[in-house]
C-alpha cells in the first residue's frame, strides 16, 4: 500500500491512541439490541457479504458547529478484493447544512455491499471538524456525490475508487481539519488472531470515559444508542458526542444482476428471439465469463448466478419464445439453493461454460 493510502489510517490510529483516556469503543452485545438481530454469527470467507453503515451520529454542544466549522465523516474500508490483497474503498458524508444544529444524524451508507474473502478487513472512520467557507462545503459535497458513483459492480470502479480516496485525503489535509472523533478496527475471520471477529453488529465510539458512560449499560433500539439499567427502560444517550456504526452481514446478494452479467444476458435472450444461434452462443458465454470472473460475488453466489443464467436461457430455449417469453420486470429466483452451492465449493471455468 502506498504512503498516500496509509496516511488516513495512521492519522485515525494516532488520534485513538492520543485520546485513549477520554474515548471509548464499545461493541454492543447482541442481547442489548432491539429488534433482536436475525443473525450475529461470524461471516464466513467466500460465502458472505458485508456493508458498513453510520447508524447514528450525535453531536452535543461541545463544539460550535456552524458556517466556519462543519462536520464531515470520512470512511475507508480496506480488504482483500478479487485477486488484490489490499483495496481501499472510501466514502465522505456530510449532514445537510440546515440540519447541523439538530445534533442527530441517522443512517448514512458508508460502503457498498462487498464480498468477504477472509484475511484482514480494516475500517477507519473519522468525524472531522472542517474549517472553511461555503466553497469548502461545496467541494466536500462534490466528493460526496462522487462517492455515490463507486457502486456495484465494484470491480469496474477500482480506478475511480482509488482516485477518490487520494483526492478526499488531499482535500481534507489542505483544510487543516482536525479529527473530532475516530474509529479504527481490524477484523478477521473466526479463529483468526489480531483483530475482532468479522460479524454483523453495532460498534459505538464515544467521547467519554468508562466511568462517565458505563458501557455495560448501553443498548441499541431501532438503530440508535440508548443507556439504562435494562433494554426496556433505557433512554437515548445524551451529553456525549458519539457515532454508532453497524456492520451488516448477508449470505447472498439481492442485486446479483450486475450490469456486466445482465447486459450480455439480455442480448443472448434477444438473439433467441431472432433465432440467431451464433449471437446467442457468443453472448451466453460473455455473461457466464463475467459471472465467473467478477470480484463482486462470493464463491458460493458465483455458483448460483452461473446456474441461474443457464436456467433462464434454457427455459427460454425450451419455450421457443426468446425474449418475448419474459414478462416485463420478471426476475427468476436463484436456480440453486445457498446450501447446495456452498457444499459444491468454487466453480471451475470448465463447469461454468459447460452446456448443461
Coordinates of C-alpha atoms in Angstrom, one line a residue:
X1 CA 0.0 0.0 0.0
X2 CA 1.4 3.5 -0.9
X3 CA 2.3 6.1 1.7
X4 CA -0.6 8.2 0.5
X5 CA -3.1 5.4 1.1
X6 CA -1.6 4.7 4.6
X7 CA -1.9 8.3 5.8
X8 CA -5.5 8.4 6.8
X9 CA -5.4 5.1 8.8
X10 CA -2.3 6.2 10.6
X11 CA -3.9 9.5 11.4
X12 CA -7.0 7.8 12.9
X13 CA -4.9 5.3 14.9
X14 CA -2.8 8.1 16.2
X15 CA -5.9 10.0 17.3
X16 CA -7.3 6.9 19.1
X17 CA -4.1 6.4 20.9
X18 CA -3.7 10.0 21.9
X19 CA -7.3 10.2 23.2
X20 CA -7.4 6.8 24.9
X21 CA -8.1 8.4 28.3
X22 CA -11.4 10.0 27.3
X23 CA -12.5 7.9 24.4
X24 CA -14.5 4.6 24.2
X25 CA -15.0 2.0 21.6
X26 CA -17.9 -0.3 22.6
X27 CA -19.0 -3.5 20.9
X28 CA -22.7 -3.7 21.7
X29 CA -23.7 -7.3 22.7
X30 CA -26.4 -8.9 20.5
X31 CA -28.7 -9.2 23.5
X32 CA -28.5 -5.4 24.0
X33 CA -30.1 -4.8 20.6
X34 CA -33.8 -4.3 19.8
X35 CA -35.2 -5.5 17.4
X36 CA -33.1 -8.6 18.1
X37 CA -30.7 -9.2 15.2
X38 CA -31.7 -12.0 12.8
X39 CA -28.1 -13.2 12.6
X40 CA -25.0 -12.3 14.6
X41 CA -22.8 -15.3 13.6
X42 CA -19.3 -14.6 12.2
X43 CA -19.1 -14.1 8.5
X44 CA -17.7 -17.0 6.5
X45 CA -15.0 -16.2 4.0
X46 CA -16.0 -16.7 0.3
X47 CA -19.6 -17.3 1.4
X48 CA -20.9 -14.0 2.7
X49 CA -21.0 -10.2 2.2
X50 CA -20.9 -7.1 4.4
X51 CA -21.8 -3.5 4.3
X52 CA -20.9 -0.6 6.7
X53 CA -23.4 2.0 8.0
X54 CA -23.2 5.0 10.2
X55 CA -26.4 4.1 12.1
X56 CA -26.4 7.3 14.2
X57 CA -24.2 10.3 14.9
X58 CA -24.9 12.6 17.8
X59 CA -23.2 15.9 18.2
X60 CA -23.5 17.7 21.6
X61 CA -22.8 21.3 22.1
X62 CA -19.1 20.7 22.9
X63 CA -18.2 22.1 19.5
X64 CA -19.8 25.2 18.0
X65 CA -20.7 23.7 14.6
X66 CA -21.6 26.4 12.1
X67 CA -20.5 28.3 9.0
X68 CA -16.8 28.4 10.0
X69 CA -16.6 24.8 11.2
X70 CA -18.7 22.0 9.9
X71 CA -18.7 18.2 10.3
X72 CA -17.8 15.6 7.7
X73 CA -17.4 11.9 8.1
X74 CA -14.6 10.2 6.1
X75 CA -14.6 6.4 6.0
X76 CA -12.2 3.9 4.5
X77 CA -12.6 0.1 4.3
X78 CA -9.5 -1.9 3.3
X79 CA -9.9 -5.5 2.4
X80 CA -9.0 -8.3 0.0
X81 CA -10.9 -7.8 -3.2
X82 CA -10.7 -10.1 -6.1
X83 CA -7.1 -11.1 -6.6
X84 CA -5.8 -8.0 -4.9
X85 CA -4.6 -8.3 -1.3
X86 CA -5.4 -4.7 -0.2
X87 CA -8.0 -2.5 -1.8
X88 CA -9.4 0.6 -0.2
X89 CA -12.9 2.0 -0.7
X90 CA -13.7 5.4 0.7
X91 CA -16.7 7.5 1.2
X92 CA -17.2 11.0 2.5
X93 CA -20.5 12.1 4.1
X94 CA -21.7 15.4 5.5
X95 CA -25.0 16.4 7.1
X96 CA -27.2 18.9 5.2
X97 CA -26.2 22.5 6.1
X98 CA -29.7 23.3 7.5
X99 CA -29.6 20.3 9.9
X100 CA -26.2 20.8 11.6
X101 CA -27.7 22.4 14.7
X102 CA -30.1 19.5 15.3
X103 CA -27.3 17.2 16.5
X104 CA -28.7 13.8 15.5
X105 CA -28.0 12.2 12.1
X106 CA -29.2 8.8 11.1
X107 CA -28.5 6.0 8.6
X108 CA -25.6 7.1 6.4
X109 CA -24.3 4.4 4.0
X110 CA -20.5 4.1 4.4
X111 CA -19.7 1.3 2.0
X112 CA -21.3 -0.7 -0.8
X113 CA -22.1 -4.4 -0.3
X114 CA -18.8 -6.3 -0.6
X115 CA -17.9 -10.0 -0.6
X116 CA -16.0 -11.1 2.4
X117 CA -12.9 -13.2 1.3
X118 CA -11.3 -13.5 4.7
X119 CA -8.0 -12.0 5.7
X120 CA -8.0 -8.7 7.5
X121 CA -10.7 -6.1 7.0
X122 CA -9.7 -2.7 8.3
X123 CA -12.2 0.1 9.0
X124 CA -11.1 3.7 9.6
X125 CA -13.7 6.4 10.1
X126 CA -13.4 9.9 11.4
X127 CA -15.7 12.8 12.2
X128 CA -13.6 15.7 11.0
X129 CA -14.1 19.3 12.0
X130 CA -13.5 21.2 8.8
X131 CA -12.7 24.9 8.9
X132 CA -13.6 27.0 5.9
X133 CA -16.2 28.9 3.9
X134 CA -19.1 27.7 1.8
X135 CA -16.8 26.8 -1.1
X136 CA -15.3 24.1 1.0
X137 CA -18.7 22.7 1.8
X138 CA -19.3 22.6 -1.9
X139 CA -16.1 20.7 -2.5
X140 CA -17.0 18.2 0.1
X141 CA -20.4 17.9 -1.4
X142 CA -18.9 17.1 -4.8
X143 CA -16.7 14.4 -3.2
X144 CA -19.9 13.0 -1.6
X145 CA -21.5 12.8 -5.0
X146 CA -18.5 11.0 -6.4
X147 CA -18.6 8.6 -3.5
X148 CA -22.0 7.6 -4.8
X149 CA -20.5 6.6 -8.1
X150 CA -18.5 3.8 -6.6
X151 CA -21.3 1.2 -6.8
X152 CA -21.6 -2.4 -7.9
X153 CA -20.0 -3.8 -9.9
X154 CA -17.1 -2.6 -7.8
X155 CA -14.7 -4.5 -10.0
X156 CA -15.3 -1.9 -12.6
X157 CA -14.9 1.0 -10.2
X158 CA -11.5 0.3 -8.7
X159 CA -9.8 3.1 -10.7
X160 CA -12.2 5.8 -9.6
X161 CA -12.3 4.4 -6.1
X162 CA -8.5 4.8 -5.8
X163 CA -8.6 8.3 -7.2
X164 CA -11.5 9.3 -4.9
X165 CA -9.6 8.1 -1.8
X166 CA -6.5 10.1 -2.7
X167 CA -8.5 13.2 -3.7
X168 CA -10.5 13.1 -0.5
X169 CA -7.4 12.8 1.6
X170 CA -5.7 15.7 -0.2
X171 CA -8.7 17.9 0.3
X172 CA -9.1 17.1 4.0
X173 CA -5.4 17.7 4.6
X174 CA -5.5 21.0 2.8
X175 CA -8.3 22.3 5.0
X176 CA -6.4 21.8 8.3
X177 CA -9.4 19.9 9.6
X178 CA -9.0 18.1 12.9
X179 CA -10.3 14.7 13.9
X180 CA -13.1 15.2 16.4
X181 CA -13.9 11.5 16.9
X182 CA -12.4 8.5 15.2
X183 CA -12.8 4.7 14.8
X184 CA -10.1 2.2 13.9
X185 CA -10.6 -1.5 14.0
X186 CA -9.3 -4.6 12.2
X187 CA -11.5 -7.7 11.7
X188 CA -10.6 -11.3 11.0
X189 CA -12.5 -14.5 10.4
X190 CA -13.5 -16.8 13.2
X191 CA -10.4 -18.5 14.7
X192 CA -8.0 -15.8 13.5
X193 CA -5.7 -13.6 15.6
X194 CA -5.0 -9.9 15.6
X195 CA -8.5 -8.3 15.5
X196 CA -12.2 -8.5 16.2
X197 CA -14.1 -11.4 14.6
X198 CA -15.8 -10.2 11.5
X199 CA -19.6 -10.4 12.1
X200 CA -22.7 -8.3 12.0
X201 CA -23.3 -5.9 14.9
X202 CA -23.1 -2.4 16.3
X203 CA -20.0 -0.6 17.3
X204 CA -20.1 2.7 19.3
X205 CA -17.3 5.3 19.6
X206 CA -17.9 7.9 22.3
X207 CA -16.1 10.9 23.6
X208 CA -16.3 10.0 27.2
X209 CA -14.7 7.9 29.9
X210 CA -15.7 4.4 31.0
X211 CA -16.8 5.8 34.4
X212 CA -19.0 8.5 32.7
X213 CA -20.6 6.3 30.1
X214 CA -20.8 3.0 31.9
X215 CA -20.6 0.9 28.6
X216 CA -22.3 -2.1 30.2
X217 CA -25.5 0.0 30.3
X218 CA -25.5 0.8 26.6
X219 CA -28.2 -0.6 24.3
X220 CA -29.4 -0.1 20.7
X221 CA -33.0 0.5 19.9
X222 CA -34.1 0.9 16.2
X223 CA -30.5 1.8 15.2
X224 CA -30.0 4.4 18.0
X225 CA -27.8 4.4 21.1
X226 CA -29.5 4.2 24.5
X227 CA -28.4 3.9 28.1
X228 CA -30.2 2.4 31.1
X229 CA -30.4 -0.4 33.5
X230 CA -32.2 -2.6 31.0
X231 CA -33.3 -2.7 27.4
X232 CA -36.9 -1.7 28.1
X233 CA -36.3 1.3 30.4
X234 CA -33.2 2.7 28.6
X235 CA -33.4 6.2 27.1
X236 CA -31.4 7.9 24.3
X237 CA -27.8 8.6 25.3
X238 CA -27.0 12.3 25.6
X239 CA -24.3 14.6 26.8
X240 CA -21.6 13.0 24.7
X241 CA -20.5 13.2 21.1
X242 CA -20.7 9.7 19.6
X243 CA -21.0 7.7 16.4
X244 CA -22.8 4.4 16.2
X245 CA -21.7 2.1 13.4
X246 CA -23.3 -1.0 12.1
X247 CA -21.8 -3.9 10.1
X248 CA -24.5 -5.5 8.1
X249 CA -23.9 -9.2 7.1
X250 CA -25.6 -11.1 4.3
X251 CA -25.2 -14.6 2.8
X252 CA -26.4 -13.6 -0.7
X253 CA -26.7 -10.6 -2.9
X254 CA -30.2 -9.2 -3.6
X255 CA -28.8 -7.3 -6.6
X256 CA -27.0 -10.1 -8.3
X257 CA -27.9 -8.9 -11.8
X258 CA -24.8 -6.7 -12.2
X259 CA -24.6 -4.9 -15.5
X260 CA -21.5 -6.8 -16.6
X261 CA -23.6 -10.0 -16.3
X262 CA -27.1 -8.8 -17.1
X263 CA -26.4 -6.8 -20.3
X264 CA -24.9 -9.7 -22.3
X265 CA -27.6 -12.0 -20.8
X266 CA -30.3 -9.7 -22.2
X267 CA -28.5 -9.8 -25.6
X268 CA -28.4 -13.6 -25.5
X269 CA -32.2 -13.6 -24.9
X270 CA -32.7 -11.1 -27.7
X271 CA -30.7 -13.4 -30.0
X272 CA -33.0 -16.2 -29.2
X273 CA -36.0 -14.1 -30.2
X274 CA -34.2 -13.5 -33.6
X275 CA -33.3 -17.2 -33.9
X276 CA -29.7 -16.2 -34.2
X277 CA -27.8 -19.1 -32.6
X278 CA -24.3 -17.6 -33.3
X279 CA -25.1 -14.4 -31.4
X280 CA -26.9 -16.4 -28.7
X281 CA -23.9 -18.6 -28.1
X282 CA -21.5 -15.7 -28.0
X283 CA -23.5 -13.5 -25.6
X284 CA -24.2 -16.5 -23.4
X285 CA -20.5 -17.1 -23.0
X286 CA -19.8 -13.4 -22.3
X287 CA -22.4 -13.4 -19.5
X288 CA -21.1 -16.6 -18.0
X289 CA -17.5 -15.5 -18.1
X290 CA -18.4 -12.2 -16.5
X291 CA -20.1 -14.0 -13.6
X292 CA -17.1 -16.4 -13.3
X293 CA -14.6 -13.6 -13.1
X294 CA -16.5 -10.9 -11.2
X295 CA -14.9 -10.0 -7.8
X296 CA -18.3 -8.8 -6.7
X297 CA -19.6 -12.3 -6.0
X298 CA -18.8 -14.6 -3.2
X299 CA -17.7 -18.1 -4.4
X300 CA -21.0 -19.5 -3.2
X301 CA -23.1 -16.9 -5.0
X302 CA -20.9 -17.3 -8.1
X303 CA -22.2 -21.0 -8.4
X304 CA -25.7 -19.8 -8.0
X305 CA -25.5 -16.9 -10.5
X306 CA -24.0 -19.1 -13.2
X307 CA -26.6 -21.8 -12.6
X308 CA -29.4 -19.1 -12.8
X309 CA -28.0 -17.7 -16.1
X310 CA -28.1 -21.2 -17.6
X311 CA -31.6 -22.0 -16.2
X312 CA -33.1 -18.8 -17.6
X313 CA -31.7 -19.3 -21.1
X314 CA -32.6 -23.0 -21.1
X315 CA -36.2 -22.2 -20.1
X316 CA -36.4 -19.6 -22.9
X317 CA -34.9 -22.0 -25.4
X318 CA -37.5 -24.7 -24.5
X319 CA -40.3 -22.2 -24.7
X320 CA -39.3 -21.1 -28.2
X321 CA -40.3 -17.5 -27.4
X322 CA -36.9 -16.0 -26.6
X323 CA -37.0 -12.6 -25.0
X324 CA -40.7 -12.3 -25.9
X325 CA -41.4 -15.1 -23.3
X326 CA -40.2 -12.9 -20.4
X327 CA -42.8 -10.9 -18.5
X328 CA -41.9 -7.2 -18.1
X329 CA -40.0 -6.8 -14.8
X330 CA -39.9 -10.5 -14.0
X331 CA -36.9 -11.9 -12.3
X332 CA -36.3 -15.6 -11.8
X333 CA -35.2 -16.8 -8.4
X334 CA -31.8 -18.3 -7.9
X335 CA -31.6 -21.7 -9.6
X336 CA -29.6 -23.2 -6.8
X337 CA -30.0 -23.0 -3.1
X338 CA -27.3 -21.4 -0.9
X339 CA -26.8 -24.7 0.9
X340 CA -26.2 -26.7 -2.3
X341 CA -23.9 -24.1 -3.8
X342 CA -21.9 -23.9 -0.5
X343 CA -21.5 -27.7 -0.5
X344 CA -20.2 -27.7 -4.0
X345 CA -17.4 -25.2 -3.4
X346 CA -15.7 -22.9 -6.0
X347 CA -16.8 -23.5 -9.6
X348 CA -14.2 -24.2 -12.3
X349 CA -14.2 -22.5 -15.7
X350 CA -15.0 -25.8 -17.4
X351 CA -18.1 -26.2 -15.2
X352 CA -19.1 -22.6 -15.7
X353 CA -19.1 -22.8 -19.5
X354 CA -20.4 -26.3 -19.9
X355 CA -23.7 -26.8 -21.8
X356 CA -25.8 -28.2 -19.0

